[in-house]
Amino acid sequence: AQSVTQPDIHITVSEGASLELRCNYSYGATPYLFWYVQSPGQGLQLLLKYFSGDTLVQGIKGFEAEFKRSQSSFNLRKPSVHWSDAAEYFCAVGASNTGKLIFGQGTTLQVKP
Amino acid sequence: GAGVSQSPSNKVTEKGKDVELRCDPISGHTALYWYRQRLGQGLEFLIYFQGNSAPDKSGLPSDRFSAERTGESVSTLTIQRTQQEDSAVYLCASSTTGYSTEAFFGQGTRLTVV
């Protein structure tokens, strides 16, 4: 069975600073990996996904993530954070044999002016 | 419809009552997921339907919870004899194949058990 760990429950960064949100997964085969964002009062929106090919994937809103098989990680990054990026971020792993999608506990991002 | 539709958007029920939550997935989506999100918590997997395969019910927390799906269409999540700890937002999502494709989420049903 797959699982996802997001070690940071809450992160605060200053506007304009860089951001990295950590995600570690557990899955026996090559996983499908996703990052979703949930803004206050909004539904979940896909930021980016990885399922094969280039291990550095680009997403919407200037986000990127890098798949590192050796570290079982899929960390989300952004070079310069905007106040509108304040939200809840969820990492998810999809099983390649069944499609079952499991989410981490989420990381709350607060952006200081 | 254009997106995943869930109804009702809000439901307040008395402890011990049964509730039924509905999800209309995007047309043509074969995969459908139910998740529970308690206040300030992550998404807890409940159940997963993929085409005609037997559903993955491994996340259902107790036998009070059940879900059905009619073909590749509407799904209902039923909670019997509701308890206060069932209070949460119940999210439904659908995707085309359930594999590497994006899962689209509904706005959720906020359930409050009083």
JSON list of C-alpha atoms in Angstrom, two decimals:
[
{"chain": "A", "resi": 1, "resn": "ALA", "atom": "CA", "xyz": [0.00, 0.00, 0.00]},
{"chain": "A", "resi": 2, "resn": "GLN", "atom": "CA", "xyz": [1.19, 3.46, -0.76]},
{"chain": "A", "resi": 3, "resn": "SER", "atom": "CA", "xyz": [1.59, 6.30, 1.74]},
{"chain": "A", "resi": 4, "resn": "VAL", "atom": "CA", "xyz": [2.65, 9.93, 1.75]},
{"chain": "A", "resi": 5, "resn": "THR", "atom": "CA", "xyz": [4.36, 12.00, 4.43]},
{"chain": "A", "resi": 6, "resn": "GLN", "atom": "CA", "xyz": [4.53, 15.75, 4.47]},
{"chain": "A", "resi": 7, "resn": "PRO", "atom": "CA", "xyz": [6.88, 16.49, 7.36]},
{"chain": "A", "resi": 8, "resn": "ASP", "atom": "CA", "xyz": [6.05, 20.18, 7.66]},
{"chain": "A", "resi": 9, "resn": "ILE", "atom": "CA", "xyz": [2.59, 20.93, 8.97]},
{"chain": "A", "resi": 10, "resn": "HIS", "atom": "CA", "xyz": [3.00, 24.69, 8.78]},
{"chain": "A", "resi": 11, "resn": "ILE", "atom": "CA", "xyz": [5.51, 26.89, 6.98]},
{"chain": "A", "resi": 12, "resn": "THR", "atom": "CA", "xyz": [5.83, 30.68, 7.00]},
{"chain": "A", "resi": 13, "resn": "VAL", "atom": "CA", "xyz": [7.88, 32.51, 4.39]},
{"chain": "A", "resi": 14, "resn": "SER", "atom": "CA", "xyz": [8.26, 36.15, 3.47]},
{"chain": "A", "resi": 15, "resn": "GLU", "atom": "CA", "xyz": [6.84, 37.39, 0.21]},
{"chain": "A", "resi": 16, "resn": "GLY", "atom": "CA", "xyz": [9.50, 37.16, -2.47]},
{"chain": "A", "resi": 17, "resn": "ALA", "atom": "CA", "xyz": [11.44, 34.45, -0.68]},
{"chain": "A", "resi": 18, "resn": "SER", "atom": "CA", "xyz": [11.94, 30.98, -2.10]},
{"chain": "A", "resi": 19, "resn": "LEU", "atom": "CA", "xyz": [9.84, 28.05, -1.01]},
{"chain": "A", "resi": 20, "resn": "GLU", "atom": "CA", "xyz": [10.33, 24.32, -0.70]},
{"chain": "A", "resi": 21, "resn": "LEU", "atom": "CA", "xyz": [7.63, 21.98, 0.59]},
{"chain": "A", "resi": 22, "resn": "ARG", "atom": "CA", "xyz": [8.71, 18.47, 1.37]},
{"chain": "A", "resi": 23, "resn": "CYS", "atom": "CA", "xyz": [6.98, 15.28, 0.37]},
{"chain": "A", "resi": 24, "resn": "ASN", "atom": "CA", "xyz": [8.12, 11.71, 0.95]},
{"chain": "A", "resi": 25, "resn": "TYR", "atom": "CA", "xyz": [6.25, 8.73, -0.39]},
{"chain": "A", "resi": 26, "resn": "SER", "atom": "CA", "xyz": [6.23, 5.00, 0.09]},
{"chain": "A", "resi": 27, "resn": "TYR", "atom": "CA", "xyz": [5.31, 2.77, -2.83]},
{"chain": "A", "resi": 28, "resn": "GLY", "atom": "CA", "xyz": [6.84, -0.40, -4.19]},
{"chain": "A", "resi": 29, "resn": "ALA", "atom": "CA", "xyz": [6.78, 0.51, -7.86]},
{"chain": "A", "resi": 30, "resn": "THR", "atom": "CA", "xyz": [7.16, 3.70, -9.85]},
{"chain": "A", "resi": 31, "resn": "PRO", "atom": "CA", "xyz": [4.56, 6.04, -8.43]},
{"chain": "A", "resi": 32, "resn": "TYR", "atom": "CA", "xyz": [2.44, 8.68, -9.98]},
{"chain": "A", "resi": 33, "resn": "LEU", "atom": "CA", "xyz": [2.99, 11.85, -7.96]},
{"chain": "A", "resi": 34, "resn": "PHE", "atom": "CA", "xyz": [0.89, 14.96, -7.66]},
{"chain": "A", "resi": 35, "resn": "TRP", "atom": "CA", "xyz": [0.79, 18.27, -5.86]},
{"chain": "A", "resi": 36, "resn": "TYR", "atom": "CA", "xyz": [-2.56, 19.92, -5.22]},
{"chain": "A", "resi": 37, "resn": "VAL", "atom": "CA", "xyz": [-3.36, 23.30, -3.68]},
{"chain": "A", "resi": 38, "resn": "GLN", "atom": "CA", "xyz": [-6.41, 24.16, -1.63]},
{"chain": "A", "resi": 39, "resn": "SER", "atom": "CA", "xyz": [-7.01, 27.85, -1.17]},
{"chain": "A", "resi": 40, "resn": "PRO", "atom": "CA", "xyz": [-9.37, 29.09, 1.55]},
{"chain": "A", "resi": 41, "resn": "GLY", "atom": "CA", "xyz": [-12.93, 28.37, 0.53]},
{"chain": "A", "resi": 42, "resn": "GLN", "atom": "CA", "xyz": [-11.79, 26.83, -2.73]},
{"chain": "A", "resi": 43, "resn": "GLY", "atom": "CA", "xyz": [-11.66, 23.33, -4.04]},
{"chain": "A", "resi": 44, "resn": "LEU", "atom": "CA", "xyz": [-8.49, 21.39, -4.72]},
{"chain": "A", "resi": 45, "resn": "GLN", "atom": "CA", "xyz": [-6.55, 22.36, -7.81]},
{"chain": "A", "resi": 46, "resn": "LEU", "atom": "CA", "xyz": [-3.77, 20.38, -9.46]},
{"chain": "A", "resi": 47, "resn": "LEU", "atom": "CA", "xyz": [-0.44, 22.20, -9.49]},
{"chain": "A", "resi": 48, "resn": "LEU", "atom": "CA", "xyz": [1.63, 19.56, -11.25]},
{"chain": "A", "resi": 49, "resn": "LYS", "atom": "CA", "xyz": [2.14, 15.85, -11.70]},
{"chain": "A", "resi": 50, "resn": "TYR", "atom": "CA", "xyz": [4.85, 13.33, -12.45]},
{"chain": "A", "resi": 51, "resn": "PHE", "atom": "CA", "xyz": [4.43, 9.88, -13.90]},
{"chain": "A", "resi": 52, "resn": "SER", "atom": "CA", "xyz": [7.45, 9.35, -16.16]},
{"chain": "A", "resi": 53, "resn": "GLY", "atom": "CA", "xyz": [10.22, 11.11, -18.06]},
{"chain": "A", "resi": 54, "resn": "ASP", "atom": "CA", "xyz": [11.98, 14.21, -16.87]},
{"chain": "A", "resi": 55, "resn": "THR", "atom": "CA", "xyz": [12.21, 14.17, -13.11]},
{"chain": "A", "resi": 56, "resn": "LEU", "atom": "CA", "xyz": [11.85, 17.94, -12.88]},
{"chain": "A", "resi": 57, "resn": "VAL", "atom": "CA", "xyz": [8.29, 18.93, -13.67]},
{"chain": "A", "resi": 58, "resn": "GLN", "atom": "CA", "xyz": [6.85, 22.36, -14.16]},
{"chain": "A", "resi": 59, "resn": "GLY", "atom": "CA", "xyz": [3.40, 23.31, -13.01]},
{"chain": "A", "resi": 60, "resn": "ILE", "atom": "CA", "xyz": [1.05, 26.21, -12.88]},
{"chain": "A", "resi": 61, "resn": "LYS", "atom": "CA", "xyz": [1.63, 29.43, -10.95]},
{"chain": "A", "resi": 62, "resn": "GLY", "atom": "CA", "xyz": [5.41, 29.13, -11.25]},
{"chain": "A", "resi": 63, "resn": "PHE", "atom": "CA", "xyz": [5.72, 25.95, -9.19]},
{"chain": "A", "resi": 64, "resn": "GLU", "atom": "CA", "xyz": [8.03, 23.06, -9.96]},
{"chain": "A", "resi": 65, "resn": "ALA", "atom": "CA", "xyz": [8.77, 19.73, -8.30]},
{"chain": "A", "resi": 66, "resn": "GLU", "atom": "CA", "xyz": [11.59, 17.23, -8.56]},
{"chain": "A", "resi": 67, "resn": "PHE", "atom": "CA", "xyz": [11.17, 13.47, -8.32]},
{"chain": "A", "resi": 68, "resn": "LYS", "atom": "CA", "xyz": [14.09, 11.81, -6.56]},
{"chain": "A", "resi": 69, "resn": "ARG", "atom": "CA", "xyz": [13.68, 8.06, -6.57]},
{"chain": "A", "resi": 70, "resn": "SER", "atom": "CA", "xyz": [16.70, 7.48, -4.34]},
{"chain": "A", "resi": 71, "resn": "GLN", "atom": "CA", "xyz": [15.17, 9.66, -1.64]},
{"chain": "A", "resi": 72, "resn": "SER", "atom": "CA", "xyz": [11.53, 8.72, -2.29]},
{"chain": "A", "resi": 73, "resn": "SER", "atom": "CA", "xyz": [10.80, 12.40, -2.45]},
{"chain": "A", "resi": 74, "resn": "PHE", "atom": "CA", "xyz": [8.82, 14.81, -4.58]},
{"chain": "A", "resi": 75, "resn": "ASN", "atom": "CA", "xyz": [9.48, 18.26, -3.15]},
{"chain": "A", "resi": 76, "resn": "LEU", "atom": "CA", "xyz": [7.62, 21.30, -4.38]},
{"chain": "A", "resi": 77, "resn": "ARG", "atom": "CA", "xyz": [9.53, 24.52, -5.04]},
{"chain": "A", "resi": 78, "resn": "LYS", "atom": "CA", "xyz": [8.91, 28.09, -6.06]},
{"chain": "A", "resi": 79, "resn": "PRO", "atom": "CA", "xyz": [11.68, 30.66, -6.47]},
{"chain": "A", "resi": 80, "resn": "SER", "atom": "CA", "xyz": [9.67, 33.66, -5.32]},
{"chain": "A", "resi": 81, "resn": "VAL", "atom": "CA", "xyz": [6.51, 33.37, -3.27]},
{"chain": "A", "resi": 82, "resn": "HIS", "atom": "CA", "xyz": [3.55, 35.72, -3.73]},
{"chain": "A", "resi": 83, "resn": "TRP", "atom": "CA", "xyz": [1.01, 36.56, -1.03]},
{"chain": "A", "resi": 84, "resn": "SER", "atom": "CA", "xyz": [-1.63, 34.78, -3.10]},
{"chain": "A", "resi": 85, "resn": "ASP", "atom": "CA", "xyz": [0.27, 31.51, -2.65]},
{"chain": "A", "resi": 86, "resn": "ALA", "atom": "CA", "xyz": [-0.92, 31.27, 0.96]},
{"chain": "A", "resi": 87, "resn": "ALA", "atom": "CA", "xyz": [-2.92, 28.05, 1.01]},
{"chain": "A", "resi": 88, "resn": "GLU", "atom": "CA", "xyz": [-2.88, 24.38, 1.96]},
{"chain": "A", "resi": 89, "resn": "TYR", "atom": "CA", "xyz": [-0.67, 22.17, -0.18]},
{"chain": "A", "resi": 90, "resn": "PHE", "atom": "CA", "xyz": [-1.18, 18.46, -0.56]},
{"chain": "A", "resi": 91, "resn": "CYS", "atom": "CA", "xyz": [1.15, 15.88, -2.02]},
{"chain": "A", "resi": 92, "resn": "ALA", "atom": "CA", "xyz": [-0.43, 12.70, -3.38]},
{"chain": "A", "resi": 93, "resn": "VAL", "atom": "CA", "xyz": [0.77, 9.38, -4.71]},
{"chain": "A", "resi": 94, "resn": "GLY", "atom": "CA", "xyz": [-1.16, 7.28, -7.20]},
{"chain": "A", "resi": 95, "resn": "ALA", "atom": "CA", "xyz": [-0.68, 3.55, -7.47]},
{"chain": "A", "resi": 96, "resn": "SER", "atom": "CA", "xyz": [0.43, 2.66, -10.99]},
{"chain": "A", "resi": 97, "resn": "ASN", "atom": "CA", "xyz": [-1.40, -0.66, -10.94]},
{"chain": "A", "resi": 98, "resn": "THR", "atom": "CA", "xyz": [-4.77, 0.44, -9.59]},
{"chain": "A", "resi": 99, "resn": "GLY", "atom": "CA", "xyz": [-4.92, 4.21, -9.80]},
{"chain": "A", "resi": 100, "resn": "LYS", "atom": "CA", "xyz": [-5.75, 4.58, -6.10]},
{"chain": "A", "resi": 101, "resn": "LEU", "atom": "CA", "xyz": [-4.79, 8.09, -4.98]},
{"chain": "A", "resi": 102, "resn": "ILE", "atom": "CA", "xyz": [-3.53, 8.71, -1.44]},
{"chain": "A", "resi": 103, "resn": "PHE", "atom": "CA", "xyz": [-2.86, 12.17, 0.00]},
{"chain": "A", "resi": 104, "resn": "GLY", "atom": "CA", "xyz": [-0.50, 13.46, 2.63]},
{"chain": "A", "resi": 105, "resn": "GLN", "atom": "CA", "xyz": [-1.66, 15.45, 5.63]},
{"chain": "A", "resi": 106, "resn": "GLY", "atom": "CA", "xyz": [-0.94, 18.74, 3.95]},
{"chain": "A", "resi": 107, "resn": "THR", "atom": "CA", "xyz": [1.30, 21.74, 4.60]},
{"chain": "A", "resi": 108, "resn": "THR", "atom": "CA", "xyz": [-0.18, 25.11, 5.42]},
{"chain": "A", "resi": 109, "resn": "LEU", "atom": "CA", "xyz": [1.76, 27.94, 3.83]},
{"chain": "A", "resi": 110, "resn": "GLN", "atom": "CA", "xyz": [1.59, 31.39, 5.35]},
{"chain": "A", "resi": 111, "resn": "VAL", "atom": "CA", "xyz": [3.15, 34.30, 3.49]},
{"chain": "A", "resi": 112, "resn": "LYS", "atom": "CA", "xyz": [4.39, 37.32, 5.42]},
{"chain": "A", "resi": 113, "resn": "PRO", "atom": "CA", "xyz": [4.30, 40.73, 3.74]},
{"chain": "B", "resi": 1, "resn": "GLY", "atom": "CA", "xyz": [-21.84, 18.75, -16.29]},
{"chain": "B", "resi": 2, "resn": "ALA", "atom": "CA", "xyz": [-18.72, 20.85, -16.47]},
{"chain": "B", "resi": 3, "resn": "GLY", "atom": "CA", "xyz": [-17.29, 19.68, -13.17]},
{"chain": "B", "resi": 4, "resn": "VAL", "atom": "CA", "xyz": [-17.78, 17.31, -10.29]},
{"chain": "B", "resi": 5, "resn": "SER", "atom": "CA", "xyz": [-20.99, 18.16, -8.51]},
{"chain": "B", "resi": 6, "resn": "GLN", "atom": "CA", "xyz": [-21.73, 17.27, -4.91]},
{"chain": "B", "resi": 7, "resn": "SER", "atom": "CA", "xyz": [-24.95, 17.63, -3.00]},
{"chain": "B", "resi": 8, "resn": "PRO", "atom": "CA", "xyz": [-25.95, 18.84, -0.59]},
{"chain": "B", "resi": 9, "resn": "SER", "atom": "CA", "xyz": [-23.25, 21.44, -0.04]},
{"chain": "B", "resi": 10, "resn": "ASN", "atom": "CA", "xyz": [-24.09, 21.55, 3.65]},
{"chain": "B", "resi": 11, "resn": "LYS", "atom": "CA", "xyz": [-25.86, 19.06, 5.85]},
{"chain": "B", "resi": 12, "resn": "VAL", "atom": "CA", "xyz": [-26.67, 19.31, 9.53]},
{"chain": "B", "resi": 13, "resn": "THR", "atom": "CA", "xyz": [-28.00, 16.16, 11.08]},
{"chain": "B", "resi": 14, "resn": "GLU", "atom": "CA", "xyz": [-28.78, 14.84, 14.51]},
{"chain": "B", "resi": 15, "resn": "LYS", "atom": "CA", "xyz": [-26.61, 12.18, 16.06]},
{"chain": "B", "resi": 16, "resn": "GLY", "atom": "CA", "xyz": [-27.95, 8.75, 15.23]},
{"chain": "B", "resi": 17, "resn": "LYS", "atom": "CA", "xyz": [-29.60, 9.74, 11.95]},
{"chain": "B", "resi": 18, "resn": "ASP", "atom": "CA", "xyz": [-28.56, 8.36, 8.58]},
{"chain": "B", "resi": 19, "resn": "VAL", "atom": "CA", "xyz": [-27.27, 10.67, 5.85]},
{"chain": "B", "resi": 20, "resn": "GLU", "atom": "CA", "xyz": [-26.72, 10.23, 2.15]},
{"chain": "B", "resi": 21, "resn": "LEU", "atom": "CA", "xyz": [-24.22, 12.31, 0.20]},
{"chain": "B", "resi": 22, "resn": "ARG", "atom": "CA", "xyz": [-24.28, 12.47, -3.56]},
{"chain": "B", "resi": 23, "resn": "CYS", "atom": "CA", "xyz": [-21.56, 12.90, -6.15]},
{"chain": "B", "resi": 24, "resn": "ASP", "atom": "CA", "xyz": [-22.04, 13.48, -9.88]},
{"chain": "B", "resi": 25, "resn": "PRO", "atom": "CA", "xyz": [-18.69, 12.95, -11.59]},
{"chain": "B", "resi": 26, "resn": "ILE", "atom": "CA", "xyz": [-17.56, 14.48, -14.84]},
{"chain": "B", "resi": 27, "resn": "SER", "atom": "CA", "xyz": [-19.16, 12.65, -17.73]},
{"chain": "B", "resi": 28, "resn": "GLY", "atom": "CA", "xyz": [-16.91, 9.91, -19.08]},
{"chain": "B", "resi": 29, "resn": "HIS", "atom": "CA", "xyz": [-14.75, 9.67, -15.99]},
{"chain": "B", "resi": 30, "resn": "THR", "atom": "CA", "xyz": [-14.34, 6.05, -15.03]},
{"chain": "B", "resi": 31, "resn": "ALA", "atom": "CA", "xyz": [-12.63, 6.60, -11.70]},
{"chain": "B", "resi": 32, "resn": "LEU", "atom": "CA", "xyz": [-14.34, 8.09, -8.66]},
{"chain": "B", "resi": 33, "resn": "TYR", "atom": "CA", "xyz": [-12.93, 8.75, -5.20]},
{"chain": "B", "resi": 34, "resn": "TRP", "atom": "CA", "xyz": [-14.39, 9.72, -1.84]},
{"chain": "B", "resi": 35, "resn": "TYR", "atom": "CA", "xyz": [-12.28, 11.45, 0.81]},
{"chain": "B", "resi": 36, "resn": "ARG", "atom": "CA", "xyz": [-12.99, 12.86, 4.24]},
{"chain": "B", "resi": 37, "resn": "GLN", "atom": "CA", "xyz": [-11.36, 16.07, 5.44]},
{"chain": "B", "resi": 38, "resn": "ARG", "atom": "CA", "xyz": [-11.78, 16.90, 9.09]},
{"chain": "B", "resi": 39, "resn": "LEU", "atom": "CA", "xyz": [-11.20, 20.49, 10.16]},
{"chain": "B", "resi": 40, "resn": "GLY", "atom": "CA", "xyz": [-7.55, 21.38, 9.72]},
{"chain": "B", "resi": 41, "resn": "GLN", "atom": "CA", "xyz": [-6.66, 17.86, 8.61]},
{"chain": "B", "resi": 42, "resn": "GLY", "atom": "CA", "xyz": [-5.55, 16.19, 5.42]},
{"chain": "B", "resi": 43, "resn": "LEU", "atom": "CA", "xyz": [-7.57, 14.15, 2.97]},
{"chain": "B", "resi": 44, "resn": "GLU", "atom": "CA", "xyz": [-8.46, 10.77, 4.37]},
{"chain": "B", "resi": 45, "resn": "PHE", "atom": "CA", "xyz": [-9.08, 8.16, 1.68]},
{"chain": "B", "resi": 46, "resn": "LEU", "atom": "CA", "xyz": [-12.44, 6.42, 2.02]},
{"chain": "B", "resi": 47, "resn": "ILE", "atom": "CA", "xyz": [-13.29, 4.48, -1.14]},
{"chain": "B", "resi": 48, "resn": "TYR", "atom": "CA", "xyz": [-12.30, 4.26, -4.81]},
{"chain": "B", "resi": 49, "resn": "PHE", "atom": "CA", "xyz": [-14.33, 3.08, -7.81]},
{"chain": "B", "resi": 50, "resn": "GLN", "atom": "CA", "xyz": [-12.60, 2.26, -11.08]},
{"chain": "B", "resi": 51, "resn": "GLY", "atom": "CA", "xyz": [-14.79, 1.20, -13.98]},
{"chain": "B", "resi": 52, "resn": "ASN", "atom": "CA", "xyz": [-16.30, -2.22, -13.47]},
{"chain": "B", "resi": 53, "resn": "SER", "atom": "CA", "xyz": [-13.68, -3.36, -10.98]},
{"chain": "B", "resi": 54, "resn": "ALA", "atom": "CA", "xyz": [-14.62, -4.12, -7.40]},
{"chain": "B", "resi": 55, "resn": "PRO", "atom": "CA", "xyz": [-14.34, -0.90, -5.37]},
{"chain": "B", "resi": 56, "resn": "ASP", "atom": "CA", "xyz": [-11.44, -0.40, -3.01]},
{"chain": "B", "resi": 57, "resn": "LYS", "atom": "CA", "xyz": [-13.21, 0.06, 0.32]},
{"chain": "B", "resi": 58, "resn": "SER", "atom": "CA", "xyz": [-10.08, -0.12, 2.44]},
{"chain": "B", "resi": 59, "resn": "GLY", "atom": "CA", "xyz": [-10.48, 3.41, 3.79]},
{"chain": "B", "resi": 60, "resn": "LEU", "atom": "CA", "xyz": [-14.02, 3.16, 5.11]},
{"chain": "B", "resi": 61, "resn": "PRO", "atom": "CA", "xyz": [-13.66, 3.78, 8.87]},
{"chain": "B", "resi": 62, "resn": "SER", "atom": "CA", "xyz": [-16.48, 1.53, 10.04]},
{"chain": "B", "resi": 63, "resn": "ASP", "atom": "CA", "xyz": [-19.40, -0.55, 8.83]},
{"chain": "B", "resi": 64, "resn": "ARG", "atom": "CA", "xyz": [-21.60, 2.52, 9.29]},
{"chain": "B", "resi": 65, "resn": "PHE", "atom": "CA", "xyz": [-20.07, 3.85, 6.08]},
{"chain": "B", "resi": 66, "resn": "SER", "atom": "CA", "xyz": [-20.97, 2.51, 2.66]},
{"chain": "B", "resi": 67, "resn": "ALA", "atom": "CA", "xyz": [-20.88, 3.77, -0.90]},
{"chain": "B", "resi": 68, "resn": "GLU", "atom": "CA", "xyz": [-22.35, 2.80, -4.20]},
{"chain": "B", "resi": 69, "resn": "ARG", "atom": "CA", "xyz": [-21.84, 3.83, -7.75]},
{"chain": "B", "resi": 70, "resn": "THR", "atom": "CA", "xyz": [-24.22, 3.29, -10.63]},
{"chain": "B", "resi": 71, "resn": "GLY", "atom": "CA", "xyz": [-22.11, 2.28, -13.60]},
{"chain": "B", "resi": 72, "resn": "GLU", "atom": "CA", "xyz": [-19.78, 5.16, -14.39]},
{"chain": "B", "resi": 73, "resn": "SER", "atom": "CA", "xyz": [-22.26, 7.68, -13.10]},
{"chain": "B", "resi": 74, "resn": "VAL", "atom": "CA", "xyz": [-23.55, 8.97, -9.81]},
{"chain": "B", "resi": 75, "resn": "SER", "atom": "CA", "xyz": [-22.15, 7.79, -6.49]},
{"chain": "B", "resi": 76, "resn": "THR", "atom": "CA", "xyz": [-23.72, 7.99, -3.07]},
{"chain": "B", "resi": 77, "resn": "LEU", "atom": "CA", "xyz": [-21.91, 7.81, 0.25]},
{"chain": "B", "resi": 78, "resn": "THR", "atom": "CA", "xyz": [-24.15, 6.70, 3.11]},
{"chain": "B", "resi": 79, "resn": "ILE", "atom": "CA", "xyz": [-23.36, 7.14, 6.76]},
{"chain": "B", "resi": 80, "resn": "GLN", "atom": "CA", "xyz": [-25.64, 5.29, 9.12]},
{"chain": "B", "resi": 81, "resn": "ARG", "atom": "CA", "xyz": [-26.23, 6.20, 12.76]},
{"chain": "B", "resi": 82, "resn": "THR", "atom": "CA", "xyz": [-24.08, 9.31, 12.47]},
{"chain": "B", "resi": 83, "resn": "GLN", "atom": "CA", "xyz": [-21.73, 10.24, 15.28]},
{"chain": "B", "resi": 84, "resn": "GLN", "atom": "CA", "xyz": [-20.20, 13.60, 16.13]},
{"chain": "B", "resi": 85, "resn": "GLU", "atom": "CA", "xyz": [-16.80, 12.40, 14.93]},
{"chain": "B", "resi": 86, "resn": "ASP", "atom": "CA", "xyz": [-18.31, 12.02, 11.46]},
{"chain": "B", "resi": 87, "resn": "SER", "atom": "CA", "xyz": [-18.47, 15.81, 11.18]},
{"chain": "B", "resi": 88, "resn": "ALA", "atom": "CA", "xyz": [-16.19, 16.75, 8.30]},
{"chain": "B", "resi": 89, "resn": "VAL", "atom": "CA", "xyz": [-16.12, 17.83, 4.69]},
{"chain": "B", "resi": 90, "resn": "TYR", "atom": "CA", "xyz": [-16.66, 14.90, 2.36]},
{"chain": "B", "resi": 91, "resn": "LEU", "atom": "CA", "xyz": [-14.93, 15.37, -0.96]},
{"chain": "B", "resi": 92, "resn": "CYS", "atom": "CA", "xyz": [-15.58, 13.51, -4.17]},
{"chain": "B", "resi": 93, "resn": "ALA", "atom": "CA", "xyz": [-13.21, 13.41, -7.14]},
{"chain": "B", "resi": 94, "resn": "SER", "atom": "CA", "xyz": [-13.25, 11.80, -10.55]},
{"chain": "B", "resi": 95, "resn": "SER", "atom": "CA", "xyz": [-10.70, 11.14, -13.26]},
{"chain": "B", "resi": 96, "resn": "THR", "atom": "CA", "xyz": [-10.62, 9.64, -16.72]},
{"chain": "B", "resi": 97, "resn": "THR", "atom": "CA", "xyz": [-8.69, 6.50, -15.90]},
{"chain": "B", "resi": 98, "resn": "GLY", "atom": "CA", "xyz": [-7.55, 6.84, -12.28]},
{"chain": "B", "resi": 99, "resn": "TYR", "atom": "CA", "xyz": [-3.92, 6.41, -13.21]},
{"chain": "B", "resi": 100, "resn": "SER", "atom": "CA", "xyz": [-1.67, 9.22, -14.28]},
{"chain": "B", "resi": 101, "resn": "THR", "atom": "CA", "xyz": [-4.46, 11.62, -15.08]},
{"chain": "B", "resi": 102, "resn": "GLU", "atom": "CA", "xyz": [-5.65, 14.47, -12.95]},
{"chain": "B", "resi": 103, "resn": "ALA", "atom": "CA", "xyz": [-8.38, 13.92, -10.39]},
{"chain": "B", "resi": 104, "resn": "PHE", "atom": "CA", "xyz": [-10.95, 16.71, -10.43]},
{"chain": "B", "resi": 105, "resn": "PHE", "atom": "CA", "xyz": [-12.57, 17.54, -7.12]},
{"chain": "B", "resi": 106, "resn": "GLY", "atom": "CA", "xyz": [-16.01, 18.70, -6.21]},
{"chain": "B", "resi": 107, "resn": "GLN", "atom": "CA", "xyz": [-16.60, 21.46, -3.68]},
{"chain": "B", "resi": 108, "resn": "GLY", "atom": "CA", "xyz": [-17.49, 18.96, -1.01]},
{"chain": "B", "resi": 109, "resn": "THR", "atom": "CA", "xyz": [-20.34, 18.36, 1.40]},
{"chain": "B", "resi": 110, "resn": "ARG", "atom": "CA", "xyz": [-19.87, 19.85, 4.84]},
{"chain": "B", "resi": 111, "resn": "LEU", "atom": "CA", "xyz": [-21.48, 17.47, 7.31]},
{"chain": "B", "resi": 112, "resn": "THR", "atom": "CA", "xyz": [-22.20, 18.60, 10.84]},
{"chain": "B", "resi": 113, "resn": "VAL", "atom": "CA", "xyz": [-23.54, 16.11, 13.35]},
{"chain": "B", "resi": 114, "resn": "VAL", "atom": "CA", "xyz": [-25.16, 17.73, 16.38]}
]
